[in-house]
Coordinates of C-alpha atoms in Angstrom, one line a residue:
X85 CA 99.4 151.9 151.3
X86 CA 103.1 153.3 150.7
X87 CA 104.4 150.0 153.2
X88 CA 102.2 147.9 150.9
X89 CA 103.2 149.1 147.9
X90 CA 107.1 149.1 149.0
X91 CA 106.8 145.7 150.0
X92 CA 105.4 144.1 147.1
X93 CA 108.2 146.2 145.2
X94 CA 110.9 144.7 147.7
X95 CA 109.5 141.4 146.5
X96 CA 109.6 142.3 142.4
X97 CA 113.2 143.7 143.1
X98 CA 114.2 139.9 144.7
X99 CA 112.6 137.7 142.4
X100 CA 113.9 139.6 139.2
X101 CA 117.5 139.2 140.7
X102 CA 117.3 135.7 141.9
X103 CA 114.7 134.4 139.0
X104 CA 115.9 136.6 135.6
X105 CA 118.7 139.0 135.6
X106 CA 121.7 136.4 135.8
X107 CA 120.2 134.5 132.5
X108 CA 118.7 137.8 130.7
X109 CA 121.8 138.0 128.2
X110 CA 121.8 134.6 127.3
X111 CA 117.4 135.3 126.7
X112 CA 118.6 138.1 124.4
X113 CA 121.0 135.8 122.8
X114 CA 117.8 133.7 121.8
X115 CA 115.8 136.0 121.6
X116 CA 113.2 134.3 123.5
X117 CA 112.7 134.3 127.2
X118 CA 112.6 131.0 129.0
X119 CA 109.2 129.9 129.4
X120 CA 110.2 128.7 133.3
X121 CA 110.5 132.4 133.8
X122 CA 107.0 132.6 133.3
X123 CA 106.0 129.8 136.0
X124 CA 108.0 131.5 138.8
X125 CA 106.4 134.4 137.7
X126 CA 102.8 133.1 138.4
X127 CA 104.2 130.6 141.1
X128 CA 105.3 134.2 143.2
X129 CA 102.0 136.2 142.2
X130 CA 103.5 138.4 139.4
X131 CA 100.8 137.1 137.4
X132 CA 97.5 138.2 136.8
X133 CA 97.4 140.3 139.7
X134 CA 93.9 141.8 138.1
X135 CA 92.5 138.6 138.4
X136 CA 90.1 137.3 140.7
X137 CA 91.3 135.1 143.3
X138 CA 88.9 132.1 142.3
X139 CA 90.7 132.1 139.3
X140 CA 94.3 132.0 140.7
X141 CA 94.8 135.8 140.6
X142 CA 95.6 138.4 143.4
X143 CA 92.2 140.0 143.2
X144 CA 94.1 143.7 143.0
X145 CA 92.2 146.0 140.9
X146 CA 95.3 148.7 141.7
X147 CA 97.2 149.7 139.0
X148 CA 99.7 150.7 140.6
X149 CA 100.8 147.0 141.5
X150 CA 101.2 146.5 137.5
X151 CA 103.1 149.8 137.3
X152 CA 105.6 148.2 140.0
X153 CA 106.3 145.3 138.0
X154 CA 106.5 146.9 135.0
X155 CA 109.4 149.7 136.8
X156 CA 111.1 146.9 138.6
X157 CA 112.2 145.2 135.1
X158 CA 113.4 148.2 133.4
X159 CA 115.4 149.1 137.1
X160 CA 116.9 145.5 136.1
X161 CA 117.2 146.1 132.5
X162 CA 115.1 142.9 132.1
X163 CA 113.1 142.6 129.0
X164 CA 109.3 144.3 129.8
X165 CA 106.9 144.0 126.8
X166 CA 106.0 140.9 126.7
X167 CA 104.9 140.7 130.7
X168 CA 103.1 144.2 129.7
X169 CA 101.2 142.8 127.4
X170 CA 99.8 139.4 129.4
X171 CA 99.6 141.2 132.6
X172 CA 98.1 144.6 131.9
X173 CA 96.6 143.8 128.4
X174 CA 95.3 140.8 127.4
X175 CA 94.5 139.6 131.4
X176 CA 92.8 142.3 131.4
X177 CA 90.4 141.6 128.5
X178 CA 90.1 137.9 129.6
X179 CA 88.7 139.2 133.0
X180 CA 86.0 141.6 132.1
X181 CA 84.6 140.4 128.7
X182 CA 84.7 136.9 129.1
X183 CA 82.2 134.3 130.4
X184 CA 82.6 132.3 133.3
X185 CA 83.3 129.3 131.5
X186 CA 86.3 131.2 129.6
X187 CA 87.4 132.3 132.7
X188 CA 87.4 128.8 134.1
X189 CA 89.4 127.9 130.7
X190 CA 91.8 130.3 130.4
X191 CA 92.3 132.5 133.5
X192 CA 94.0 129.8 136.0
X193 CA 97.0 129.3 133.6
X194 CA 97.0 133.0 132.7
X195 CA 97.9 133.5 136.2
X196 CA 100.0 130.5 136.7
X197 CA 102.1 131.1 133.9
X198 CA 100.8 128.0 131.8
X199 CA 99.4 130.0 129.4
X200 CA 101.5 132.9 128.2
X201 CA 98.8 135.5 126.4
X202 CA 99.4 138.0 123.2
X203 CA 97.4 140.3 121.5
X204 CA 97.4 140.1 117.8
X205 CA 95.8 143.7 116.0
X206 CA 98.7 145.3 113.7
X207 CA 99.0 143.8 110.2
X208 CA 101.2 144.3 107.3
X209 CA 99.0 146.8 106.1
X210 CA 97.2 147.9 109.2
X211 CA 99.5 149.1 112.1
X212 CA 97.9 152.2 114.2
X213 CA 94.4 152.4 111.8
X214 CA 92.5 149.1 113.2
X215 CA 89.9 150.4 110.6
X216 CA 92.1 148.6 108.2
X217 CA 92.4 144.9 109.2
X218 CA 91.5 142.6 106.7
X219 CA 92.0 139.5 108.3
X220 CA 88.2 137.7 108.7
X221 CA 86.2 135.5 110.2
X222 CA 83.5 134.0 109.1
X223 CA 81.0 131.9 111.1
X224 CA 80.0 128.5 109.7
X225 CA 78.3 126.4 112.6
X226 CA 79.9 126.5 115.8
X227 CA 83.2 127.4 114.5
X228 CA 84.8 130.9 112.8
X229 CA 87.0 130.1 109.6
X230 CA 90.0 132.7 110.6
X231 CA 92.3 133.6 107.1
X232 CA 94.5 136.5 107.4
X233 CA 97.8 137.8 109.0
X234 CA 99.2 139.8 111.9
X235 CA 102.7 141.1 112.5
X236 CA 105.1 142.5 115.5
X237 CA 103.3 140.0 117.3
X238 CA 105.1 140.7 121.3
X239 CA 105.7 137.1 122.2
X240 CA 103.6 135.8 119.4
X241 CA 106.3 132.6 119.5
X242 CA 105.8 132.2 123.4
X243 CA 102.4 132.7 123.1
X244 CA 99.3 130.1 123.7
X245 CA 96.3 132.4 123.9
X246 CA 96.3 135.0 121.0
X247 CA 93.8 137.9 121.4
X248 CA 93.1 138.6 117.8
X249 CA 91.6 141.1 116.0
X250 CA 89.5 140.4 113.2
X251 CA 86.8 141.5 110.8
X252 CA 83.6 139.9 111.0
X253 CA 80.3 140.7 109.0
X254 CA 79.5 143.8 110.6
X255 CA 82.3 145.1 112.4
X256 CA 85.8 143.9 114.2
X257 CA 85.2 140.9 116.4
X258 CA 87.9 139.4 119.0
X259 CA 88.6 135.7 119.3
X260 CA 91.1 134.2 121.5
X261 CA 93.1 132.0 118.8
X262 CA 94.9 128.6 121.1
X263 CA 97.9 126.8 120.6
X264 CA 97.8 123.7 117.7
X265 CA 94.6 125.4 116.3
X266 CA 94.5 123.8 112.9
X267 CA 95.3 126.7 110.5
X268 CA 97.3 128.6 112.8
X269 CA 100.9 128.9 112.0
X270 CA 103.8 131.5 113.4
X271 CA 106.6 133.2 111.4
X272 CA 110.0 133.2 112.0
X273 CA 111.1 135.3 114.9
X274 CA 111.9 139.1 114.0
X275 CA 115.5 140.7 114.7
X276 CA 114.6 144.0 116.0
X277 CA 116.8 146.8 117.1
X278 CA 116.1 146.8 120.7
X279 CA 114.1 144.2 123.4
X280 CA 115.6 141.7 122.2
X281 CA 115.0 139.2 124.6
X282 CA 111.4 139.4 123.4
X283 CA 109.8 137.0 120.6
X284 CA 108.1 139.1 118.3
X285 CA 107.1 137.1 115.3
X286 CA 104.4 137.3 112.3
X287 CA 100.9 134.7 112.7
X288 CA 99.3 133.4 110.0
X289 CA 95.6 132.1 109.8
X290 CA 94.7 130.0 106.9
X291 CA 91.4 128.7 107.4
X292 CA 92.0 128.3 110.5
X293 CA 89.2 127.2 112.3
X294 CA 88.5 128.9 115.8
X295 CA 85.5 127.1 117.8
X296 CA 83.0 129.7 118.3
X297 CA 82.7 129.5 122.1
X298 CA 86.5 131.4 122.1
X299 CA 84.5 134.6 121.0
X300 CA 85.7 137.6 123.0
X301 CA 82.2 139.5 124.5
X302 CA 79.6 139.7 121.6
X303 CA 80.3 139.5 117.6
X304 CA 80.8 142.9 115.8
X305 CA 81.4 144.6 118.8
X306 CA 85.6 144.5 118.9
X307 CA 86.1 148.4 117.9
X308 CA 84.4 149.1 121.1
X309 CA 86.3 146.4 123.6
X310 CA 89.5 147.8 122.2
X311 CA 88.7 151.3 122.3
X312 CA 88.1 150.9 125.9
X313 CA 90.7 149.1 126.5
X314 CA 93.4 151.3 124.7
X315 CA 93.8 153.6 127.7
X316 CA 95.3 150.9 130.1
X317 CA 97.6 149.5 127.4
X318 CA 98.9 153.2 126.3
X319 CA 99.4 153.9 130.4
X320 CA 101.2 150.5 130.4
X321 CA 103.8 152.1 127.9
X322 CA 104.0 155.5 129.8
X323 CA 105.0 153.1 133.0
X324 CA 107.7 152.0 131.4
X325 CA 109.0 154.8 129.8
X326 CA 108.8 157.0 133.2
X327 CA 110.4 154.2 134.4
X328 CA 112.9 154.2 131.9
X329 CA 114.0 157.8 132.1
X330 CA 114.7 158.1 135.2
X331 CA 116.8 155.3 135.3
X332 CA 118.8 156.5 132.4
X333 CA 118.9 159.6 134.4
X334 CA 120.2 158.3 137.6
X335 CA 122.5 156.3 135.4
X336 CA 124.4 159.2 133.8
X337 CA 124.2 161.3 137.0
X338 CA 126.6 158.8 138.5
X339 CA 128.7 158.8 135.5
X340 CA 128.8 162.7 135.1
X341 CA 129.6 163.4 138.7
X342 CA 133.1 160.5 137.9
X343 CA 134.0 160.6 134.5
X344 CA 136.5 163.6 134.1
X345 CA 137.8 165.8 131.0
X346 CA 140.2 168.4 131.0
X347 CA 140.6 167.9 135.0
X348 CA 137.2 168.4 136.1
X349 CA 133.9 166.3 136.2
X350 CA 132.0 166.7 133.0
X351 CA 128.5 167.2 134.5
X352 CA 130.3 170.5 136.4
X353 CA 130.0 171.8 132.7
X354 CA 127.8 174.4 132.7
X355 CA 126.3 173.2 129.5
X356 CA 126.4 169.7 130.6
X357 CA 124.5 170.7 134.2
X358 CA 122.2 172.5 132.2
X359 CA 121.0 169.2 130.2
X360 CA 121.0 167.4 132.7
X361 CA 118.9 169.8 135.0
X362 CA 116.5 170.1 132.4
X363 CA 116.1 166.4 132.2
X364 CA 115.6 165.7 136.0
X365 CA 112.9 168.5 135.4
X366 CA 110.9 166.9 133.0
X367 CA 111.4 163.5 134.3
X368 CA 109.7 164.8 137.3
X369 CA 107.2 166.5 135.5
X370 CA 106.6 163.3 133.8
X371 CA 106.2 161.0 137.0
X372 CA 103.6 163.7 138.3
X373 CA 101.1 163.5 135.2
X374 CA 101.6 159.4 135.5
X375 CA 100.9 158.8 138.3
X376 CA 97.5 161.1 138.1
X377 CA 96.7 159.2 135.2
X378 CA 97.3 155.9 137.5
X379 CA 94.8 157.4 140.1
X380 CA 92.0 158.4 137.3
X381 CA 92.7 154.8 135.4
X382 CA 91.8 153.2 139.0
X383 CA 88.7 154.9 139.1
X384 CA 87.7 154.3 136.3
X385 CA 88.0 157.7 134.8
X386 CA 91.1 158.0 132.8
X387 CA 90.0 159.1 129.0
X388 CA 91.3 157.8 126.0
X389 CA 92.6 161.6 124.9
X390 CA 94.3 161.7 128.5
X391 CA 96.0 158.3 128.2
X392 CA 97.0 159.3 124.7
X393 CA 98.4 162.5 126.2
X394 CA 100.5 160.6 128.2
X395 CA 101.5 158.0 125.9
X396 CA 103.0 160.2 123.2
X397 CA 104.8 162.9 125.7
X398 CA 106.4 160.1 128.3
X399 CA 107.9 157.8 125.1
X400 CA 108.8 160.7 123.4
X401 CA 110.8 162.0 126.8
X402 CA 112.1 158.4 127.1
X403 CA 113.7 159.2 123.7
X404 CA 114.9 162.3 124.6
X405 CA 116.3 161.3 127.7
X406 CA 118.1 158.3 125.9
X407 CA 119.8 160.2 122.8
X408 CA 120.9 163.2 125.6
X409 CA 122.0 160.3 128.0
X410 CA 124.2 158.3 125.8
X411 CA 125.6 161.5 123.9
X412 CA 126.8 162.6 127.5
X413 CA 128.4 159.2 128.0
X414 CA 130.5 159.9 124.6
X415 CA 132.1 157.0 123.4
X416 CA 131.3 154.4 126.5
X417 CA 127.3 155.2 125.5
X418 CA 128.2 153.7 122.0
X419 CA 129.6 150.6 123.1
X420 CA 126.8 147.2 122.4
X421 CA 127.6 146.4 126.1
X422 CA 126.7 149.6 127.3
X423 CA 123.5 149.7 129.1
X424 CA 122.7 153.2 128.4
X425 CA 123.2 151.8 124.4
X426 CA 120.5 148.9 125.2
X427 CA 118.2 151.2 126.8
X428 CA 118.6 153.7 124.0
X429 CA 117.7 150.4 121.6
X430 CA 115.2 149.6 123.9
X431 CA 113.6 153.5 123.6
X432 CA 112.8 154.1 120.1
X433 CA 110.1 151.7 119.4
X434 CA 107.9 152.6 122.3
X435 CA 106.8 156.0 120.3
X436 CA 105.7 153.4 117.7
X437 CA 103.3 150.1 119.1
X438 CA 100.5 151.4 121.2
X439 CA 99.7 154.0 118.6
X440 CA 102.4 156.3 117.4
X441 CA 102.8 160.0 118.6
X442 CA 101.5 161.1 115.4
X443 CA 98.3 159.2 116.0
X444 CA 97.8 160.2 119.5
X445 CA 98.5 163.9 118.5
X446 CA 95.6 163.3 115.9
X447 CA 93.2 161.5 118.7
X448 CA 94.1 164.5 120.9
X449 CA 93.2 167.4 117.9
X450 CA 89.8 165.9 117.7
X451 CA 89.0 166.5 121.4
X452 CA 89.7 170.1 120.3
X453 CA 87.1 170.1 117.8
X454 CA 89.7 170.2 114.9

C-alpha cells in the first residue's frame, strides 16, 4: 500500500504545481478560487474519491487518500478548506444518506467538479451549539418553505449544492439547498484574516422554497446524521493541521540552520534548539495519534470523543507551532509575503469551525462522567 499511497501523492504533488500554485496569489487576490480548478480536479480524480465508481467516483473508502490531498495543498501552501469540505464532508453525506435517485442527481457533478458542495450549519447566533439553529422548514406539499440564515459559509459563493441545517417540526432536518432556488440568496464575500483564497460568505433563505425530494435521509432526524458525521469532518481538520506543523517545522529548520546572529546560526542557540526540539517532538507525537485515528475512522470505529481529542490538541499544536515558528524567524516571519506569516493567518481559525477547543474539551469531560 505504501507504493500506492506514494503514487497517488506523486500525482496530488504534480497536479497542484502544474494546475494551482502559479495562479494561487492572484485566487487570494479575489478571494475566490477559479471554478476551472475544480474541473481539473474532478477531470484527474481528486474528486469524490469516496464515491462509488457508477457515480463517477474512485470507489476508495480509504481515508487516507483524502488525508493526501488534504497534506499535499498545505505542502503547496494552496488554499485547503473549501476542497475539505466537498471531498471529505458534504461527498460524504451525499453518498451514504442519500437515495439512488439523489445520487444519480447530484453525485456525477460532485465528482466531476460541476457541482462544487458546502455545508451550511453555523448561524449568527448558532456557531458550535447546533441545538440553537433557528432557521426552519416547513413542509407544505411537495416542497419545504426554508426562512432563515447561515454564516462563515466555506465556499458558500462557489457553491451549487448547500448541505443545510435546519429546524423542522420535531427536530433538525438536512436539505440539500441548489443553485437559483427561488428564495435563496448569498451575502457578500467575508474578508477574513487568513485562507484567503477561500469564499466564505453569509446565505440567506427567505421563503425559499426547497422541493421536498432534496431531503437529506429521513425528516427530524439531522442531529443524528451530523453527529455521525462530525468525526470525519473534525479528522479532516487534524489532517491539515498535522500537515501544517510539520511544514512550518521543516520550514524554520531550514531557516535556523542559515540565518546567523552574533556569528553563529540561530537554531545552535541552546534556547532556540530547545524549541525547536520540543516542536519536532510533538509534531511527531501528533502524526502518531492521527494516523491511528485514520486507521479506526477506516473501520468504522473512530468515536466522536476520540476525533474530538484529536481535533482540539492537533489545531491547538498548529497554533503553537506557528506563533513559535514565526517568532524564530523574527522580523522576516512578520512580513505579508512571508509564508510562515500566511500559514500563521492560515492557523488561528482552525481551533474555531469544526467545533472549538472549548467545546471538544466539554464533549471530552462528559465521556468522563463529569
Amino acid at each position: 500500500m505504501k507504493e500506492i499511497y506514494e503514487d497517488f501523492r506523486q500525482m496530488c504533488q504534480k497536479f497542484l504545481q502544474q494546475e494551482a500554485v502559479p495562479y494561487h496569489d492572484e485566487w487570494e487576490r479575489q478571494g475566490i478560487i477559479d471554478r476551472g480548478l475544480w474541473l481539473k480536479a474532478g477531470k484527474t480524480g481528486l474528486l469524490g474519491m469516496g464515491v462509488p465508481t457508477r457515480y463517477g467516483g474512485a470507489g476508495q473508502p480509504d481515508f487516507t487518500y483524502h488525508a493526501i490531498f488534504a497534506e499535499e495543498l498545505v505542502k503547496a501552501r494552496l488554499t485547503a478548506p473549501g476542497f475539505v469540505a466537498h471531498n471529505d464532508v458534504v461527498a460524504s453525506y451525499l453518498t451514504h444518506r442519500t437515495t439512488d435517485e439523489q445520487k444519480e442527481r447530484w453525485l456525477p457533478g460532485v465528482c466531476s467538479g460541476d457541482l462544487i458542495a458546502a455545508i451550511a450549519i453555523s448561524e449568527p447566533d448558532a456557531g458550535s451549539n447546533v441545538a440553537d439553529i433557528r432557521t426552519t422548514a416547513r413542509k407544505e406539499g411537495d416542497h419545504y418553505v426554508l426562512n432563515g440564515q447561515k454564516t462563515f459559509i466555506t465556499s458558500g459563493e462557489n457553491a451549487d449544492l448547500v448541505l443545510t441545517a435546519t429546524r423542522t417540526d420535531r427536530g433538525l432536518s438536512l436539505l440539500v439547498v441548489e443553485r437559483g432556488t427561488p428564495g435563496f440568496s448569498r451575502g457578500k464575500r467575508l474578508e477574513k484574516l487568513g485562507w484567503a483564497a477561500s469564499d466564505t460568505c453569509e446565505l440567506f433563505f427567505e421563503d425559499c422554497r426547497v422541493p421536498a425530494a432534496n431531503l437529506i435521509g429521513r425528516e427530524n432526524a439531522g442531529m443524528a446524521y451530523l453527529m455521525a458525521g462530525l468525526p470525519r469532518e473534525r479528522l479532516s481538520i487534524a489532517t491539515v493541521a498535522v500537515a501544517a506543523a510539520e511544514q512550518m517545522l521543516t520550514e524554520t529548520l531550514d531557516y535556523c540552520r542559515t540565518r546567523q546572529a552574533f556569528g553563529q546560526a540561530i537554531g545552535t542557540f541552546q534556547h532556540n534548539k530547545f524549541q525547536l526540539a520540543t516542536m519536532d517532538t510533538e509534531v511527531t507525537i501528533a502524526r502518531v495519534f492521527l494516523e491511528h485515528c485514520i486507521a479506526r475512522l477506516n473501520t468504522g470505529e473512530l468515536s466522536i470523543t476520540t476525533a474530538a481529542k484529536a481535533k482540539w490538541w492537533t489545531t491547538e499544536l498548529q497554533v503553537k507551532i506557528a506563533n513559535t515558528c514565526l517568532q524564530l524567524h523574527g522580523g522576516y516571519g512578520y512580513l505579508k509575503e512571508s509564508p510562515i506569516s500566511k500559514q500563521w493567518a492560515n492557523s488561528r481559525v482552525q481551533t474555531i469551525y469544526g467545533g472549538t477547543t472549548e467545546i471538544m474539551k466539554e464533549l471530552i469531560g462528559r465521556s468522563l462522567g463529569l
